[in-house]
Tab-separated table of C-alpha atoms in Angstrom:
chain	number	residue	atom	x	y	z
X	1	GLU	CA	132.402	10.755	128.292
X	2	GLN	CA	129.023	11.513	129.915
X	3	GLN	CA	130.361	14.770	131.356
X	4	GLY	CA	131.589	15.947	127.970
X	5	SER	CA	135.244	15.825	128.982
X	6	LEU	CA	136.137	13.024	126.591
X	7	LYS	CA	135.492	13.170	122.869
X	8	VAL	CA	136.257	10.483	120.314
X	9	LEU	CA	137.022	11.970	116.909
X	10	PRO	CA	138.168	10.596	113.558
X	11	VAL	CA	141.872	11.175	112.954
X	12	GLU	CA	141.130	13.127	109.761
X	13	THR	CA	139.285	15.856	111.676
X	14	LEU	CA	141.174	15.736	114.970
X	15	HIS	CA	143.488	18.730	114.519
X	16	ALA	CA	140.798	21.046	113.172
X	17	ALA	CA	138.420	20.031	115.984
X	18	VAL	CA	141.058	20.602	118.672
X	19	ALA	CA	141.944	23.993	117.161
X	20	ASP	CA	138.280	25.015	117.123
X	21	GLU	CA	137.752	23.861	120.712
X	22	TYR	CA	140.893	25.671	121.867
X	23	LEU	CA	139.793	28.946	120.268
X	24	SER	CA	136.293	28.544	121.695
X	25	LEU	CA	137.623	28.003	125.216
X	26	ARG	CA	140.072	30.905	124.885
X	27	ALA	CA	137.212	33.201	123.830
X	28	LYS	CA	135.273	32.245	126.987
X	29	SER	CA	138.309	32.528	129.277
X	30	LYS	CA	138.833	35.494	131.590
X	31	ASP	CA	142.610	35.040	131.482
X	32	LYS	CA	143.494	35.023	127.793
X	33	HIS	CA	147.018	33.728	128.398
X	34	ASN	CA	146.870	30.940	130.969
X	35	ASP	CA	143.534	29.124	131.140
X	36	VAL	CA	143.769	26.722	128.198
X	37	ALA	CA	146.525	24.238	127.354
X	38	ILE	CA	146.919	21.638	124.637
X	39	VAL	CA	148.993	18.534	125.350
X	40	CYS	CA	150.261	16.317	122.530
X	41	PRO	CA	151.923	12.910	122.883
X	42	THR	CA	154.673	13.602	120.299
X	43	HIS	CA	156.552	16.523	118.791
X	44	ALA	CA	155.195	15.574	115.362
X	45	GLU	CA	151.628	15.698	116.657
X	46	ALA	CA	152.320	19.080	118.271
X	47	ALA	CA	153.675	20.434	114.977
X	48	GLU	CA	150.592	19.270	113.055
X	49	LEU	CA	148.243	20.711	115.648
X	50	THR	CA	150.156	23.992	115.759
X	51	HIS	CA	149.787	24.289	111.990
X	52	ALA	CA	146.026	23.656	112.181
X	53	LEU	CA	145.650	26.124	115.043
X	54	ARG	CA	147.572	28.848	113.216
X	55	GLU	CA	145.434	28.331	110.108
X	56	ARG	CA	142.226	28.678	112.164
X	57	MET	CA	143.575	31.796	113.865
X	58	LYS	CA	144.402	33.332	110.474
X	59	GLU	CA	140.884	32.537	109.203
X	60	LYS	CA	139.399	34.279	112.241
X	61	GLU	CA	141.860	37.166	111.853
X	62	LEU	CA	143.378	36.495	115.271
X	63	LEU	CA	146.807	36.354	113.650
X	64	GLY	CA	147.885	38.834	111.080
X	65	GLY	CA	150.645	40.937	109.748
X	66	ASP	CA	153.924	39.733	108.392
X	67	GLU	CA	155.014	36.193	109.064
X	68	ARG	CA	158.581	35.588	110.146
X	69	ASN	CA	160.726	32.476	110.111
X	70	PHE	CA	163.105	31.703	112.949
X	71	THR	CA	166.024	29.315	112.986
X	72	SER	CA	165.899	26.818	115.834
X	73	LEU	CA	168.519	24.368	116.984
X	74	VAL	CA	167.530	20.734	117.325
X	75	SER	CA	169.583	18.177	119.230
X	76	THR	CA	171.187	15.531	117.047
X	77	GLN	CA	171.917	13.406	120.154
X	78	TRP	CA	175.430	12.581	118.939
X	79	THR	CA	176.808	12.406	122.476
X	80	GLN	CA	175.672	10.713	125.626
X	81	ALA	CA	176.209	13.831	127.721
């Protein structure tokens, strides 16, 4: 915590704060594609964070143009294979 590597945040502001930090670090990065990663403990958490990050990127006009929806297949885990 003293080095600034650990931050304790309220749950209500967590996703927005992580999105802001991610965009800040990406702006400072020399390699715009590989220097910064976000790790989430669950798929649900990743989905919420992705939504917050996309909203921030739209606000900063880093994402634009037409949005597209894609169908994805999700395992139903009906078999043990």
